[in-house]
mmCIF file of C-alpha atoms in Angstrom:
data_model
loop_
_atom_site.group_PDB
_atom_site.id
_atom_site.type_symbol
_atom_site.label_atom_id
_atom_site.label_comp_id
_atom_site.label_asym_id
_atom_site.label_seq_id
_atom_site.Cartn_x
_atom_site.Cartn_y
_atom_site.Cartn_z
ATOM 1 C CA MET A 1 0.072 -0.014 0.033
ATOM 2 C CA THR A 2 1.019 3.559 -0.556
ATOM 3 C CA VAL A 3 1.514 5.456 2.736
ATOM 4 C CA PRO A 4 0.227 9.018 2.555
ATOM 5 C CA SER A 5 2.888 11.847 3.271
ATOM 6 C CA ILE A 6 2.866 14.762 5.707
ATOM 7 C CA ASN A 7 1.975 17.975 3.869
ATOM 8 C CA PRO A 8 4.881 20.335 4.578
ATOM 9 C CA ALA A 9 2.384 23.010 4.986
ATOM 10 C CA HIS A 10 1.047 21.241 8.053
ATOM 11 C CA ILE A 11 4.610 21.154 10.015
ATOM 12 C CA PRO A 12 4.255 23.942 12.402
ATOM 13 C CA PRO A 13 6.606 26.760 13.231
ATOM 14 C CA GLY A 14 9.471 25.685 15.505
ATOM 15 C CA MET A 15 9.483 22.154 14.148
ATOM 16 C CA THR A 16 12.094 21.260 11.668
ATOM 17 C CA ALA A 17 11.103 17.750 10.416
ATOM 18 C CA VAL A 18 8.607 14.861 10.679
ATOM 19 C CA HIS A 19 9.945 11.448 9.614
ATOM 20 C CA VAL A 20 7.358 8.838 9.255
ATOM 21 C CA GLY A 21 7.987 5.137 8.643
ATOM 22 C CA VAL A 22 11.950 5.376 9.051
ATOM 23 C CA PRO A 23 14.220 3.452 11.447
ATOM 24 C CA PHE A 24 14.448 5.664 14.571
ATOM 25 C CA LEU A 25 18.024 4.983 15.839
ATOM 26 C CA PRO A 26 19.911 6.352 12.593
ATOM 27 C CA ALA A 27 17.257 9.226 12.456
ATOM 28 C CA ALA A 28 17.634 10.169 16.009
ATOM 29 C CA LEU A 29 21.657 10.098 15.834
ATOM 30 C CA ALA A 30 21.448 12.276 12.702
ATOM 31 C CA GLU A 31 19.249 14.834 14.384
ATOM 32 C CA CYS A 32 21.425 14.885 17.575
ATOM 33 C CA ALA A 33 24.340 15.533 15.313
ATOM 34 C CA ALA A 34 22.537 18.261 13.407
ATOM 35 C CA LEU A 35 21.597 20.076 16.633
ATOM 36 C CA GLY A 36 25.133 19.710 17.896
ATOM 37 C CA SER A 37 24.046 17.962 20.913
ATOM 38 C CA LYS A 38 26.584 16.939 23.541
ATOM 39 C CA LYS A 39 24.318 15.755 26.447
ATOM 40 C CA ALA A 40 21.002 14.066 25.482
ATOM 41 C CA PHE A 41 18.585 13.263 28.254
ATOM 42 C CA VAL A 42 16.390 10.426 27.159
ATOM 43 C CA LEU A 43 12.953 9.949 28.799
ATOM 44 C CA ALA A 44 10.812 6.769 27.883
ATOM 45 C CA ASN A 45 7.775 5.044 29.047
ATOM 46 C CA ASN A 46 8.323 1.515 30.237
ATOM 47 C CA SER A 47 6.803 -0.162 27.275
ATOM 48 C CA SER A 48 9.423 1.521 24.903
ATOM 49 C CA ARG A 49 12.334 0.428 27.143
ATOM 50 C CA LYS A 50 12.964 -2.929 25.525
ATOM 51 C CA HIS A 51 13.465 -0.913 22.148
ATOM 52 C CA ILE A 52 16.178 1.651 23.207
ATOM 53 C CA GLU A 53 17.988 -0.280 25.994
ATOM 54 C CA GLY A 54 19.679 -3.738 26.639
ATOM 55 C CA ASP A 55 22.512 -4.158 23.993
ATOM 56 C CA ASP A 56 25.110 -2.262 22.335
ATOM 57 C CA ALA A 57 23.095 -1.650 18.947
ATOM 58 C CA LYS A 58 20.203 0.272 20.947
ATOM 59 C CA LEU A 59 19.971 3.971 21.532
ATOM 60 C CA ILE A 60 21.019 4.139 25.114
ATOM 61 C CA GLU A 61 24.226 2.152 24.534
ATOM 62 C CA VAL A 62 25.056 4.138 21.245
ATOM 63 C CA LEU A 63 24.684 7.420 22.910
ATOM 64 C CA ARG A 64 26.615 6.229 25.897
ATOM 65 C CA SER A 65 29.458 4.927 23.676
ATOM 66 C CA LYS A 66 29.602 8.097 21.773
ATOM 67 C CA GLY A 67 29.804 10.075 25.124
ATOM 68 C CA LEU A 68 26.405 11.962 24.448
ATOM 69 C CA LEU A 69 24.222 10.372 27.182
ATOM 70 C CA ALA A 70 23.647 12.957 29.830
ATOM 71 C CA ALA A 71 22.135 10.679 32.431
ATOM 72 C CA PRO A 72 20.809 7.173 32.712
ATOM 73 C CA LEU A 73 17.643 6.479 30.949
ATOM 74 C CA CYS A 74 14.733 7.961 32.799
ATOM 75 C CA THR A 75 11.312 6.110 33.041
ATOM 76 C CA SER A 76 9.976 7.966 35.961
ATOM 77 C CA VAL A 77 6.861 9.498 34.024
ATOM 78 C CA GLY A 78 3.748 7.126 33.992
ATOM 79 C CA MET A 79 0.393 7.452 32.212
ATOM 80 C CA GLY A 80 -1.139 10.807 32.475
ATOM 81 C CA GLY A 81 2.070 12.588 33.363
ATOM 82 C CA GLY A 82 1.929 12.104 37.218
ATOM 83 C CA GLU A 83 3.464 15.065 39.209
ATOM 84 C CA ASP A 84 6.112 13.173 40.975
ATOM 85 C CA GLY A 85 7.480 11.239 38.125
ATOM 86 C CA LEU A 86 7.576 14.427 36.072
ATOM 87 C CA LEU A 87 9.357 16.528 38.780
ATOM 88 C CA SER A 88 11.874 13.708 39.333
ATOM 89 C CA ALA A 89 12.745 13.645 35.540
ATOM 90 C CA ALA A 90 12.945 17.449 35.313
ATOM 91 C CA ASP A 91 15.494 17.408 38.216
ATOM 92 C CA ALA A 92 17.500 14.630 36.675
ATOM 93 C CA ALA A 93 17.796 16.504 33.383
ATOM 94 C CA TYR A 94 18.677 19.730 35.088
ATOM 95 C CA GLU A 95 21.455 18.234 37.228
ATOM 96 C CA ALA A 96 22.918 16.568 34.084
ATOM 97 C CA GLU A 97 22.759 19.875 32.201
ATOM 98 C CA ALA A 98 21.061 18.263 29.201
ATOM 99 C CA ASP A 99 21.265 20.254 25.824
ATOM 100 C CA VAL A 100 18.722 17.948 24.338
ATOM 101 C CA VAL A 101 15.621 16.017 25.463
ATOM 102 C CA VAL A 102 14.687 12.694 23.575
ATOM 103 C CA THR A 103 11.388 11.403 24.340
ATOM 104 C CA VAL A 104 10.356 7.914 23.422
ATOM 105 C CA GLY A 105 6.785 6.598 24.067
ATOM 106 C CA GLY A 106 3.257 7.914 24.258
ATOM 107 C CA GLY A 107 1.609 11.227 25.251
ATOM 108 C CA ALA A 108 2.524 11.468 28.792
ATOM 109 C CA ALA A 109 6.455 11.165 27.830
ATOM 110 C CA GLN A 110 6.087 13.808 25.008
ATOM 111 C CA ASP A 111 4.393 16.121 27.166
ATOM 112 C CA ALA A 112 6.898 15.632 29.924
ATOM 113 C CA GLY A 113 9.574 16.495 27.357
ATOM 114 C CA LYS A 114 8.235 19.813 26.758
ATOM 115 C CA LEU A 115 7.927 20.690 30.404
ATOM 116 C CA ILE A 116 11.637 19.415 31.175
ATOM 117 C CA ARG A 117 12.632 21.853 28.347
ATOM 118 C CA LEU A 118 10.911 24.634 30.188
ATOM 119 C CA TRP A 119 12.837 23.798 33.315
ATOM 120 C CA LEU A 120 16.112 23.408 31.776
ATOM 121 C CA SER A 121 15.739 26.975 30.266
ATOM 122 C CA THR A 122 15.662 28.524 33.720
ATOM 123 C CA ARG A 123 19.415 27.583 34.366
ATOM 124 C CA GLY A 124 21.077 30.961 35.363
ATOM 125 C CA GLU A 125 17.779 32.619 36.401
ATOM 126 C CA GLY A 126 17.484 33.593 40.298
ATOM 127 C CA GLY A 127 20.982 33.016 41.426
ATOM 128 C CA GLU A 128 24.481 31.864 40.795
ATOM 129 C CA ASP A 129 23.490 28.143 40.461
ATOM 130 C CA GLY A 130 20.183 29.184 38.769
ATOM 131 C CA GLY A 131 18.382 29.208 41.964
ATOM 132 C CA LYS A 132 16.437 26.120 41.178
ATOM 133 C CA LYS A 133 17.497 23.233 43.439
ATOM 134 C CA LYS A 134 14.271 21.197 42.865
ATOM 135 C CA CYS A 135 11.455 21.381 40.213
ATOM 136 C CA THR A 136 7.867 22.110 41.291
ATOM 137 C CA VAL A 137 4.698 22.433 39.537
ATOM 138 C CA ALA A 138 4.580 26.136 40.569
ATOM 139 C CA GLY A 139 8.239 26.492 39.201
ATOM 140 C CA ILE A 140 7.193 25.076 35.837
ATOM 141 C CA LYS A 141 4.074 27.389 35.580
ATOM 142 C CA ALA A 142 6.207 30.296 36.412
ATOM 143 C CA ALA A 143 8.837 29.366 33.676
ATOM 144 C CA ALA A 144 5.736 29.148 31.163
ATOM 145 C CA ALA A 145 4.652 32.576 32.253
ATOM 146 C CA ARG A 146 7.941 34.363 31.205
ATOM 147 C CA ASN A 147 7.704 37.279 28.861
ATOM 148 C CA PRO A 148 9.809 37.246 26.772
ATOM 149 C CA MET A 149 10.006 33.602 26.728
ATOM 150 C CA PRO A 150 13.497 32.268 25.953
ATOM 151 C CA SER A 151 14.346 29.717 23.421
ATOM 152 C CA LEU A 152 14.149 26.214 24.905
ATOM 153 C CA PRO A 153 16.583 23.163 24.516
ATOM 154 C CA PRO A 154 15.533 21.143 21.383
ATOM 155 C CA GLN A 155 13.371 17.951 21.779
ATOM 156 C CA ILE A 156 13.478 14.911 19.572
ATOM 157 C CA CYS A 157 10.057 13.175 19.856
ATOM 158 C CA ILE A 158 10.047 9.346 19.123
ATOM 159 C CA PRO A 159 6.422 8.216 19.711
ATOM 160 C CA ASN A 160 5.299 4.663 20.056
ATOM 161 C CA SER A 161 1.521 5.259 19.374
ATOM 162 C CA PHE A 162 -0.933 7.787 17.956
ATOM 163 C CA ALA A 163 -1.645 10.200 20.794
ATOM 164 C CA MET A 164 -0.078 13.038 18.950
ATOM 165 C CA ALA A 165 0.978 14.875 21.933
ATOM 166 C CA GLU A 166 4.511 15.561 20.052
ATOM 167 C CA ALA A 167 2.501 17.599 17.272
ATOM 168 C CA THR A 168 1.583 20.415 19.572
ATOM 169 C CA HIS A 169 2.998 23.117 21.968
ATOM 170 C CA VAL A 170 0.709 22.202 24.841
ATOM 171 C CA ALA A 171 1.636 20.075 27.718
ATOM 172 C CA GLY A 172 -0.261 18.410 30.708
ATOM 173 C CA ILE A 173 0.564 17.276 33.947
ATOM 174 C CA THR A 174 -1.757 15.307 36.343
ATOM 175 C CA THR A 175 -1.103 16.803 39.882
ATOM 176 C CA ASN A 176 -1.131 14.833 43.131
ATOM 177 C CA ALA A 177 -4.620 16.256 43.775
ATOM 178 C CA LYS A 178 -5.699 14.424 40.727
ATOM 179 C CA VAL A 179 -6.359 17.561 38.643
ATOM 180 C CA LYS A 180 -5.281 17.966 35.108
ATOM 181 C CA ALA A 181 -3.028 21.056 34.844
ATOM 182 C CA GLY A 182 -0.874 22.318 31.979
ATOM 183 C CA THR A 183 0.670 25.137 30.122
ATOM 184 C CA LYS A 184 1.345 25.960 26.575
ATOM 185 C CA HIS A 185 3.592 28.252 24.583
ATOM 186 C CA PRO A 186 4.758 28.256 21.028
ATOM 187 C CA ASN A 187 8.404 27.698 22.197
ATOM 188 C CA MET A 188 7.336 24.604 23.630
ATOM 189 C CA MET A 189 6.793 22.895 20.114
ATOM 190 C CA PRO A 190 9.056 19.858 19.738
ATOM 191 C CA THR A 191 11.932 20.155 17.054
ATOM 192 C CA VAL A 192 11.754 16.984 15.379
ATOM 193 C CA ILE A 193 9.304 13.807 15.282
ATOM 194 C CA ILE A 194 10.388 10.545 14.221
ATOM 195 C CA TYR A 195 7.656 7.858 14.049
ATOM 196 C CA ASP A 196 9.026 4.259 13.479
ATOM 197 C CA PRO A 197 6.188 1.741 13.549
ATOM 198 C CA THR A 198 8.574 -0.930 15.087
ATOM 199 C CA LEU A 199 8.317 0.841 18.295
ATOM 200 C CA SER A 200 4.588 -0.164 18.346
ATOM 201 C CA GLU A 201 5.256 -3.852 18.121
ATOM 202 C CA GLY A 202 3.441 -5.548 20.940
ATOM 203 C CA LEU A 203 1.554 -2.577 22.146
ATOM 204 C CA PRO A 204 -1.524 -3.700 24.265
ATOM 205 C CA ASP A 205 -4.742 -3.077 22.391
ATOM 206 C CA TRP A 206 -6.049 -0.399 24.806
ATOM 207 C CA VAL A 207 -2.849 1.725 23.754
ATOM 208 C CA ARG A 208 -2.752 1.097 20.264
ATOM 209 C CA PHE A 209 -6.458 1.471 19.427
ATOM 210 C CA GLY A 210 -7.080 3.862 22.203
ATOM 211 C CA THR A 211 -4.476 6.408 20.826
ATOM 212 C CA ALA A 212 -5.649 5.867 17.255
ATOM 213 C CA LEU A 213 -9.238 6.808 18.365
ATOM 214 C CA ARG A 214 -7.763 10.165 19.744
ATOM 215 C CA GLY A 215 -7.231 11.091 16.213
ATOM 216 C CA VAL A 216 -11.113 10.781 15.476
ATOM 217 C CA GLU A 217 -11.459 12.823 18.765
ATOM 218 C CA HIS A 218 -9.147 15.531 17.429
ATOM 219 C CA ALA A 219 -10.925 15.670 14.114
ATOM 220 C CA VAL A 220 -14.471 15.896 15.154
ATOM 221 C CA GLY A 221 -13.461 18.472 17.804
ATOM 222 C CA ALA A 222 -11.900 20.678 15.351
ATOM 223 C CA VAL A 223 -14.706 20.460 12.810
ATOM 224 C CA THR A 224 -17.237 21.389 15.437
ATOM 225 C CA HIS A 225 -15.235 23.922 17.343
ATOM 226 C CA PRO A 226 -16.891 27.435 17.708
ATOM 227 C CA LYS A 227 -13.626 29.129 16.437
ATOM 228 C CA ALA A 228 -12.996 26.693 13.497
ATOM 229 C CA THR A 229 -12.270 28.186 10.040
ATOM 230 C CA GLU A 230 -13.067 26.434 6.781
ATOM 231 C CA GLU A 231 -9.259 25.614 6.574
ATOM 232 C CA VAL A 232 -9.305 24.258 9.878
ATOM 233 C CA ARG A 233 -12.361 22.015 8.945
ATOM 234 C CA SER A 234 -10.944 21.009 5.601
ATOM 235 C CA ARG A 235 -7.745 19.805 7.195
ATOM 236 C CA ALA A 236 -9.416 18.018 9.978
ATOM 237 C CA LEU A 237 -11.662 16.086 7.602
ATOM 238 C CA ALA A 238 -8.623 15.198 5.584
ATOM 239 C CA GLY A 239 -6.973 13.539 8.612
ATOM 240 C CA LEU A 240 -10.496 11.962 9.514
ATOM 241 C CA LYS A 241 -10.443 10.359 6.075
ATOM 242 C CA ILE A 242 -7.143 8.835 6.405
ATOM 243 C CA ILE A 243 -7.787 7.481 9.747
ATOM 244 C CA LYS A 244 -11.183 6.143 8.626
ATOM 245 C CA GLU A 245 -9.502 4.268 5.874
ATOM 246 C CA ASN A 246 -6.832 2.802 7.965
ATOM 247 C CA LEU A 247 -8.309 1.949 11.339
ATOM 248 C CA PRO A 248 -10.417 -0.875 10.244
ATOM 249 C CA LYS A 249 -7.227 -2.207 8.375
ATOM 250 C CA MET A 250 -5.216 -2.081 11.663
ATOM 251 C CA VAL A 251 -7.979 -4.028 13.425
ATOM 252 C CA ALA A 252 -7.340 -6.702 11.024
ATOM 253 C CA ASN A 253 -3.748 -6.420 10.837
ATOM 254 C CA PRO A 254 -2.343 -4.598 13.923
ATOM 255 C CA GLU A 255 1.353 -4.784 13.400
ATOM 256 C CA SER A 256 1.394 -3.631 9.644
ATOM 257 C CA PRO A 257 4.258 -0.954 9.428
ATOM 258 C CA GLU A 258 2.566 0.687 6.415
ATOM 259 C CA ILE A 259 -1.048 0.739 8.021
ATOM 260 C CA GLN A 260 0.431 2.233 11.249
ATOM 261 C CA SER A 261 2.416 4.821 9.315
ATOM 262 C CA ALA A 262 -0.821 5.927 7.437
ATOM 263 C CA LEU A 263 -2.688 6.234 10.595
ATOM 264 C CA TYR A 264 0.204 8.464 11.945
ATOM 265 C CA VAL A 265 -0.076 10.730 9.024
ATOM 266 C CA GLY A 266 -3.769 10.923 9.445
ATOM 267 C CA GLY A 267 -3.628 11.611 13.270
ATOM 268 C CA PHE A 268 -0.788 14.340 12.675
ATOM 269 C CA THR A 269 -3.085 15.843 9.959
ATOM 270 C CA ALA A 270 -6.018 15.941 12.408
ATOM 271 C CA VAL A 271 -4.189 17.220 15.411
ATOM 272 C CA ARG A 272 -2.420 19.932 13.430
ATOM 273 C CA ALA A 273 -5.875 21.227 12.287
ATOM 274 C CA LEU A 274 -7.134 21.260 15.894
ATOM 275 C CA ASN A 275 -4.221 23.366 16.870
ATOM 276 C CA MET A 276 -4.836 26.191 14.560
ATOM 277 C CA GLY A 277 -6.678 28.219 17.340
ATOM 278 C CA CYS A 278 -9.186 25.392 18.389
ATOM 279 C CA TYR A 279 -7.527 23.728 21.303
ATOM 280 C CA PRO A 280 -9.005 22.650 23.534
ATOM 281 C CA THR A 281 -12.167 21.526 22.379
ATOM 282 C CA ILE A 282 -15.093 20.639 24.713
ATOM 283 C CA GLY A 283 -14.368 17.030 24.342
ATOM 284 C CA HIS A 284 -10.618 17.398 25.135
ATOM 285 C CA LEU A 285 -11.199 19.548 28.217
ATOM 286 C CA ILE A 286 -13.966 17.126 29.687
ATOM 287 C CA GLN A 287 -12.187 14.002 28.919
ATOM 288 C CA ASN A 288 -8.776 15.413 30.487
ATOM 289 C CA GLN A 289 -10.672 16.031 33.706
ATOM 290 C CA TYR A 290 -12.297 12.654 33.462
ATOM 291 C CA SER A 291 -8.956 11.156 32.905
ATOM 292 C CA ALA A 292 -7.203 12.852 35.721
ATOM 293 C CA ARG A 293 -10.238 12.299 38.111
ATOM 294 C CA PHE A 294 -10.625 8.479 37.542
ATOM 295 C CA ASN A 295 -7.117 7.532 36.353
ATOM 296 C CA VAL A 296 -8.688 6.290 32.904
ATOM 297 C CA HIS A 297 -6.701 6.244 29.598
ATOM 298 C CA GLN A 298 -7.575 8.961 27.236
ATOM 299 C CA GLY A 299 -8.460 6.392 24.401
ATOM 300 C CA SER A 300 -11.090 5.063 26.673
ATOM 301 C CA CYS A 301 -12.100 8.499 27.634
ATOM 302 C CA SER A 302 -12.903 9.089 23.957
ATOM 303 C CA GLY A 303 -14.650 5.718 23.630
ATOM 304 C CA ILE A 304 -16.831 6.486 26.513
ATOM 305 C CA LEU A 305 -17.479 10.243 25.967
ATOM 306 C CA CYS A 306 -16.766 11.370 22.293
ATOM 307 C CA ALA A 307 -20.043 10.258 20.800
ATOM 308 C CA ARG A 308 -22.015 11.399 23.821
ATOM 309 C CA ILE A 309 -20.694 15.013 23.840
ATOM 310 C CA MET A 310 -21.339 15.177 19.965
ATOM 311 C CA ASP A 311 -24.891 14.040 20.482
ATOM 312 C CA TYR A 312 -25.242 16.718 23.069
ATOM 313 C CA HIS A 313 -24.271 19.663 20.849
ATOM 314 C CA CYS A 314 -25.715 18.170 17.629
ATOM 315 C CA PRO A 315 -28.737 20.473 17.591
ATOM 316 C CA GLN A 316 -26.291 23.396 17.132
ATOM 317 C CA SER A 317 -23.607 21.507 15.043
ATOM 318 C CA LYS A 318 -25.859 19.342 12.789
ATOM 319 C CA GLU A 319 -24.541 20.526 9.573
ATOM 320 C CA LEU A 320 -20.918 20.251 10.631
ATOM 321 C CA GLN A 321 -21.654 16.716 11.977
ATOM 322 C CA ARG A 322 -23.009 15.864 8.503
ATOM 323 C CA ASP A 323 -19.760 16.358 6.983
ATOM 324 C CA ILE A 324 -18.148 14.188 9.670
ATOM 325 C CA ALA A 325 -20.680 11.561 8.916
ATOM 326 C CA GLU A 326 -19.971 11.573 5.191
ATOM 327 C CA VAL A 327 -16.331 11.047 5.831
ATOM 328 C CA LEU A 328 -17.067 8.244 8.134
ATOM 329 C CA GLY A 329 -19.104 6.504 5.410
ATOM 330 C CA ASP A 330 -22.822 7.571 5.743
ATOM 331 C CA ALA A 331 -23.996 11.147 5.389
ATOM 332 C CA ASP A 332 -27.521 10.119 6.190
ATOM 333 C CA ALA A 333 -26.573 8.761 9.570
ATOM 334 C CA PRO A 334 -26.064 10.674 12.868
ATOM 335 C CA ALA A 335 -22.360 11.265 13.262
ATOM 336 C CA PRO A 336 -22.299 10.179 17.035
ATOM 337 C CA ARG A 337 -23.827 6.920 16.200
ATOM 338 C CA LEU A 338 -21.112 6.323 13.449
ATOM 339 C CA VAL A 339 -18.633 7.124 16.065
ATOM 340 C CA ARG A 340 -20.242 4.967 18.599
ATOM 341 C CA ASP A 341 -20.167 2.080 16.032
ATOM 342 C CA LEU A 342 -16.536 2.656 15.102
ATOM 343 C CA VAL A 343 -15.689 2.541 18.751
ATOM 344 C CA ALA A 344 -17.309 -0.734 19.170
ATOM 345 C CA THR A 345 -14.944 -2.327 16.565
ATOM 346 C CA LEU A 346 -11.784 -1.371 18.507
ATOM 347 C CA PRO A 347 -10.218 -3.843 20.758
ATOM 348 C CA GLY A 348 -9.213 -2.795 24.152
ATOM 349 C CA VAL A 349 -11.221 0.307 23.948
ATOM 350 C CA ASN A 350 -14.061 0.907 26.630
ATOM 351 C CA CYS A 351 -17.225 2.644 25.882
ATOM 352 C CA GLU A 352 -19.144 2.665 29.145
ATOM 353 C CA HIS A 353 -18.428 4.060 32.689
ATOM 354 C CA SER A 354 -18.974 0.890 34.426
ATOM 355 C CA GLN A 355 -16.144 -0.676 32.436
ATOM 356 C CA VAL A 356 -13.591 1.653 34.154
ATOM 357 C CA GLY A 357 -15.212 1.614 37.495
ATOM 358 C CA VAL A 358 -16.889 4.874 37.363
ATOM 359 C CA LEU A 359 -20.290 4.203 38.828
ATOM 360 C CA ASP A 360 -23.145 6.540 39.165
ATOM 361 C CA GLU A 361 -22.398 8.067 42.486
ATOM 362 C CA LEU A 362 -18.961 9.113 41.323
ATOM 363 C CA LEU A 363 -20.428 10.498 38.142
ATOM 364 C CA ARG A 364 -22.860 12.665 40.256
ATOM 365 C CA GLN A 365 -20.010 13.967 42.137
ATOM 366 C CA PHE A 366 -18.037 14.609 39.301
ATOM 367 C CA THR A 367 -20.674 16.424 37.224
ATOM 368 C CA ASP A 368 -21.527 18.583 40.181
ATOM 369 C CA TRP A 369 -17.618 19.558 40.413
ATOM 370 C CA MET A 370 -17.762 20.267 36.577
ATOM 371 C CA PHE A 371 -20.855 22.431 36.955
ATOM 372 C CA LYS A 372 -19.556 24.484 39.769
ATOM 373 C CA ASN A 373 -16.029 24.814 38.572
ATOM 374 C CA HIS A 374 -16.022 24.928 34.889
ATOM 375 C CA LEU A 375 -19.447 25.898 33.439
ATOM 376 C CA GLU A 376 -18.220 29.233 31.728
ATOM 377 C CA ARG A 377 -15.303 27.671 29.999
ATOM 378 C CA TYR A 378 -17.480 24.624 28.747
ATOM 379 C CA ASN A 379 -19.897 27.163 27.223
ATOM 380 C CA GLU A 380 -17.053 28.918 25.619
ATOM 381 C CA LEU A 381 -16.197 25.711 23.979
ATOM 382 C CA SER A 382 -19.402 23.956 23.265
ATOM 383 C CA PRO A 383 -21.631 24.709 20.260
ATOM 384 C CA ARG A 384 -24.566 24.210 22.636
ATOM 385 C CA GLU A 385 -24.835 25.860 25.947
ATOM 386 C CA PHE A 386 -24.928 24.066 29.350
ATOM 387 C CA THR A 387 -27.659 25.650 31.521
ATOM 388 C CA CYS A 388 -27.733 23.323 34.718
ATOM 389 C CA VAL A 389 -25.907 20.455 36.144
ATOM 390 C CA GLU A 390 -28.490 18.021 34.605
ATOM 391 C CA ASP A 391 -27.505 19.043 31.240
ATOM 392 C CA ILE A 392 -23.940 17.935 31.951
ATOM 393 C CA TYR A 393 -24.949 14.724 33.770
ATOM 394 C CA GLY A 394 -27.452 13.944 31.071
ATOM 395 C CA MET A 395 -24.748 14.205 28.315
ATOM 396 C CA MET A 396 -22.316 11.976 30.196
ATOM 397 C CA THR A 397 -24.844 9.271 30.966
ATOM 398 C CA LYS A 398 -26.845 9.181 27.545
ATOM 399 C CA PRO A 399 -27.444 5.568 26.718
ATOM 400 C CA LEU A 400 -25.316 4.813 23.648
ATOM 401 C CA ALA A 401 -28.298 2.832 22.175
ATOM 402 C CA GLU A 402 -30.114 6.062 21.820
ATOM 403 C CA LEU A 403 -27.652 7.964 19.736
#
């Protein structure tokens, strides 16, 4: 099969290259050389460790043999970018005086890399030793608020799935209070992306198909966002078309390098459309909060909530959803139903709250919190207004059979 290519016009400012379907080791070494890196800090999730460490031909050993490894491989950042693991990684990179951050893995690793770069850029501020003994969430937020913002050390992203955090200048962290926090700045855009489908070998279904579903989430969110332009919608639908064509193929042949590379291109196209002034969407915001509150992978957050959120605002976004439905294969069917049906085909992706242990009492508490703390923001992002807590609760609990 022919793998679609990344449109150069979709590569954002600050990013120099996106390599898809290439061996990551020579590409990463070439990029380190091009950047003039002398001290590479490598952060990876545990599922990627086997691909980059363990023998002389793998990334960690090659960097060490060349004298380019700033510190031992860091794997402290878990799903969702938990606070303690992130701060530990930032301290390690800072102490090692890293001049490039190499991130291998999913969205949590890629986001952590952006925040580590922020922390690295504070060296020399606030005292002779930089005044930064230990990284804190408050310290990262302060670093992100600087004006003017200095240039940040480069980041080479080597994703192992389709979450697409590496394609944005936004980064999230789950605090110890189980609240999703984050920051954004154009300077946080990673420098290079290298997607090698061999890194996806053996991924559990909930990661492989859950992150692929996020591409659908990005596309439908961009198309229906109140601030979306025609260019945004066109790009998002183009990405959705590639995803729709290849997601069923990956269900049938999950390890195919060509299919995975095509899905990566579709996901990249969709998320770059979303980030043309339309981030976050109402779905992103609510699902980030749900993920942080209940420790649910964002793929299942989309499986549970994407179609329900679309259904809620369909009265005000019906014409736009018709475009989504056409790309999904049936212009006459409700788009939420088509998304629901697509989710049902994806191995390992949950679609009901009960499947992730979120029962009604917890949902009641959560929706009360949502209404009290975030109503104004929801109404800025949703095509349809929320007027009471029952609007939110009803959306969250709408039976999928009724879509």
